Amino acid sequence: MKIYFAGSISGGRGDSELYAQIIEELRSYGQVLTEHLGDPTLTNMGEQRTDPGFILRRDVAWLTAADVVVAEVSTPSLGVGYELARAETMGKRVLCLYREQSGRHLSSMISGNGSFNIRTYGTLEDARAILREFFAA
Ligand code: 6IA
């Protein structure tokens, strides 16, 4: 099972610790192709020395190779939105994890898309239970 995990980089790294915990959990279900997203040293400046064209081609190749896509969508990110749209076109199974936060709502472009499995959670324990259900299906 190859898993593409998507989370914000340029959109803000406020949830990076949570990404690391979700990635750790995902490892029990398969190979996580995008482990760097949980790296606390990766800032919102991203992999600065890397050519953006290279990053795009590499990430789309990983997305193509993935069996499933799990996106943490609480921090709005253009890149995650783009990856979700590409995943939809590729017909991938997609799980979006959204942490409810006051004063913010999930973009209708995501919440209105019936082809994504969108789940709201509060704690990491909730997220674990959602992942168990998703991978059991
Ligand atoms: O728009 P964002 O940067 O928040 O998009 C984040 C999403 O796009 C993640 O799910 C990644 O898979 C992908 N992505 C975007 N930028 C990068 C990156 N470096 N390295 C790896 N994956 C990326 C960005 C470098 C740049 C800011 C100088």
Short mmCIF file of C-alpha atoms and ligand atoms in Angstrom, two decimals:
data_model
loop_
_atom_site.label_atom_id
_atom_site.label_comp_id
_atom_site.label_asym_id
_atom_site.label_seq_id
_atom_site.Cartn_x
_atom_site.Cartn_y
_atom_site.Cartn_z
CA MET A 1 0.00 0.00 0.00
CA LYS A 2 1.53 3.29 -1.12
CA ILE A 3 0.17 6.32 0.70
CA TYR A 4 0.51 9.92 -0.46
CA PHE A 5 0.18 12.21 2.54
CA ALA A 6 -0.57 15.86 1.72
CA GLY A 7 -0.24 18.78 4.12
CA SER A 8 0.62 22.44 4.04
CA ILE A 9 4.13 23.78 3.41
CA SER A 10 3.91 27.30 1.96
CA GLY A 11 0.42 27.61 3.45
CA GLY A 12 1.97 27.54 6.94
CA ARG A 13 3.72 24.93 9.07
CA GLY A 14 1.62 25.38 12.23
CA ASP A 15 0.36 21.78 12.07
CA SER A 16 3.69 20.13 11.22
CA GLU A 17 3.82 18.22 14.53
CA LEU A 18 0.35 16.84 13.86
CA TYR A 19 1.45 15.83 10.33
CA ALA A 20 4.36 13.90 11.87
CA GLN A 21 1.98 12.06 14.21
CA ILE A 22 -0.43 11.21 11.37
CA ILE A 23 2.48 10.05 9.18
CA GLU A 24 3.68 7.83 12.04
CA GLU A 25 0.21 6.29 12.21
CA LEU A 26 0.04 5.91 8.41
CA ARG A 27 3.27 3.89 8.48
CA SER A 28 1.35 1.03 10.06
CA TYR A 29 -0.83 0.85 6.92
CA GLY A 30 1.81 1.11 4.21
CA GLN A 31 4.65 3.11 2.71
CA VAL A 32 4.30 6.88 3.12
CA LEU A 33 5.77 8.50 0.00
CA THR A 34 5.85 12.02 1.44
CA GLU A 35 7.38 11.56 4.89
CA HIS A 36 9.21 14.92 4.66
CA LEU A 37 5.89 16.70 5.35
CA GLY A 38 6.21 15.87 9.05
CA ASP A 39 9.80 17.10 9.25
CA PRO A 40 9.90 19.92 11.85
CA THR A 41 12.96 21.43 10.15
CA LEU A 42 11.00 21.93 6.90
CA THR A 43 9.78 25.51 7.09
CA ASN A 44 7.22 27.34 4.98
CA MET A 45 10.15 28.21 2.73
CA GLY A 46 10.11 24.52 1.79
CA GLU A 47 13.04 22.73 0.22
CA GLN A 48 14.53 26.06 -0.74
CA ARG A 49 17.39 24.86 -2.84
CA THR A 50 15.18 22.61 -4.92
CA ASP A 51 13.87 23.66 -8.31
CA PRO A 52 10.03 24.04 -8.07
CA GLY A 53 9.65 22.23 -11.42
CA PHE A 54 11.49 19.27 -9.91
CA ILE A 55 9.25 19.28 -6.82
CA LEU A 56 6.10 19.39 -8.96
CA ARG A 57 7.22 16.53 -11.23
CA ARG A 58 8.40 14.41 -8.30
CA ASP A 59 5.23 14.96 -6.26
CA VAL A 60 2.92 14.25 -9.23
CA ALA A 61 4.92 11.06 -9.96
CA TRP A 62 4.44 9.98 -6.30
CA LEU A 63 0.74 10.89 -6.50
CA THR A 64 0.42 8.77 -9.63
CA ALA A 65 2.13 5.85 -7.88
CA ALA A 66 -0.02 6.13 -4.73
CA ASP A 67 -2.87 3.74 -3.94
CA VAL A 68 -4.55 6.23 -1.60
CA VAL A 69 -4.23 9.90 -0.70
CA VAL A 70 -4.61 11.20 2.86
CA ALA A 71 -4.69 14.99 3.16
CA GLU A 72 -4.69 17.02 6.36
CA VAL A 73 -6.67 20.04 5.16
CA SER A 74 -7.01 22.18 8.32
CA THR A 75 -4.34 24.67 7.19
CA PRO A 76 -5.38 26.02 3.78
CA SER A 77 -2.74 25.27 1.14
CA LEU A 78 -2.75 25.89 -2.62
CA GLY A 79 -0.47 22.89 -3.11
CA VAL A 80 -2.75 20.52 -1.18
CA GLY A 81 -5.77 21.80 -3.15
CA TYR A 82 -3.89 21.20 -6.39
CA GLU A 83 -2.87 17.69 -5.29
CA LEU A 84 -6.46 16.88 -4.33
CA ALA A 85 -7.72 18.01 -7.74
CA ARG A 86 -5.09 15.90 -9.50
CA ALA A 87 -5.92 12.91 -7.26
CA GLU A 88 -9.60 13.30 -8.14
CA THR A 89 -8.83 13.28 -11.88
CA MET A 90 -6.67 10.19 -11.38
CA GLY A 91 -9.58 8.46 -9.63
CA LYS A 92 -7.64 7.92 -6.38
CA ARG A 93 -9.31 7.10 -3.06
CA VAL A 94 -8.97 10.29 -1.01
CA LEU A 95 -9.40 10.90 2.70
CA CYS A 96 -9.40 14.51 3.92
CA LEU A 97 -8.86 15.06 7.64
CA TYR A 98 -10.19 18.37 8.92
CA ARG A 99 -9.77 19.70 12.45
CA GLU A 100 -12.63 21.95 13.40
CA GLN A 101 -11.39 25.39 14.39
CA SER A 102 -13.36 28.43 15.42
CA GLY A 103 -13.40 31.26 12.93
CA ARG A 104 -12.39 29.08 9.99
CA HIS A 105 -14.21 26.82 7.60
CA LEU A 106 -13.09 24.32 5.02
CA SER A 107 -13.12 25.61 1.44
CA SER A 108 -16.33 24.69 -0.40
CA MET A 109 -14.12 23.45 -3.25
CA ILE A 110 -13.14 20.62 -0.92
CA SER A 111 -16.19 20.21 1.32
CA GLY A 112 -18.51 20.31 -1.71
CA ASN A 113 -16.65 17.55 -3.54
CA GLY A 114 -18.53 14.29 -3.14
CA SER A 115 -15.64 12.21 -4.43
CA PHE A 116 -13.54 12.99 -1.34
CA ASN A 117 -14.06 11.21 1.96
CA ILE A 118 -14.02 14.20 4.34
CA ARG A 119 -13.84 13.56 8.06
CA THR A 120 -13.81 16.08 10.87
CA TYR A 121 -11.81 15.25 13.98
CA GLY A 122 -10.76 16.78 17.27
CA THR A 123 -7.95 14.74 18.77
CA LEU A 124 -5.21 12.55 17.36
CA GLU A 125 -7.10 9.59 18.83
CA ASP A 126 -10.12 10.54 16.66
CA ALA A 127 -7.85 10.75 13.61
CA ARG A 128 -6.46 7.28 14.40
CA ALA A 129 -9.98 5.83 14.54
CA ILE A 130 -10.86 7.50 11.20
CA LEU A 131 -7.72 6.04 9.60
CA ARG A 132 -8.56 2.55 10.94
CA GLU A 133 -12.01 2.80 9.33
CA PHE A 134 -10.64 4.18 6.05
CA PHE A 135 -8.01 1.45 5.66
CA ALA A 136 -10.44 -1.31 6.70
CA ALA A 137 -12.88 -0.37 3.92
O1 6IA B 1 1.16 25.24 -1.31
P1 6IA B 1 1.91 24.39 -0.30
O2 6IA B 1 3.38 24.60 -0.33
O3 6IA B 1 1.33 24.51 1.11
O4 6IA B 1 1.66 22.88 -0.79
C1 6IA B 1 2.01 21.79 -0.01
C2 6IA B 1 1.78 20.49 -0.76
O5 6IA B 1 2.44 20.54 -2.02
C3 6IA B 1 2.32 19.29 -0.01
O6 6IA B 1 1.33 18.29 0.13
C4 6IA B 1 3.51 18.81 -0.83
O7 6IA B 1 3.33 17.49 -1.27
C5 6IA B 1 3.60 19.74 -2.03
N1 6IA B 1 4.75 20.65 -1.97
C6 6IA B 1 4.70 21.99 -2.14
N2 6IA B 1 5.93 22.55 -2.00
C7 6IA B 1 6.75 21.54 -1.72
C8 6IA B 1 8.14 21.50 -1.42
N3 6IA B 1 8.91 22.62 -1.39
N4 6IA B 1 8.69 20.30 -1.14
C9 6IA B 1 7.93 19.19 -1.16
N5 6IA B 1 6.61 19.18 -1.42
C10 6IA B 1 6.03 20.33 -1.70
C11 6IA B 1 8.51 23.97 -1.59
C12 6IA B 1 9.69 24.87 -1.86
C13 6IA B 1 9.35 26.37 -2.01
C14 6IA B 1 8.41 26.90 -0.96
C15 6IA B 1 10.64 27.17 -2.07
#
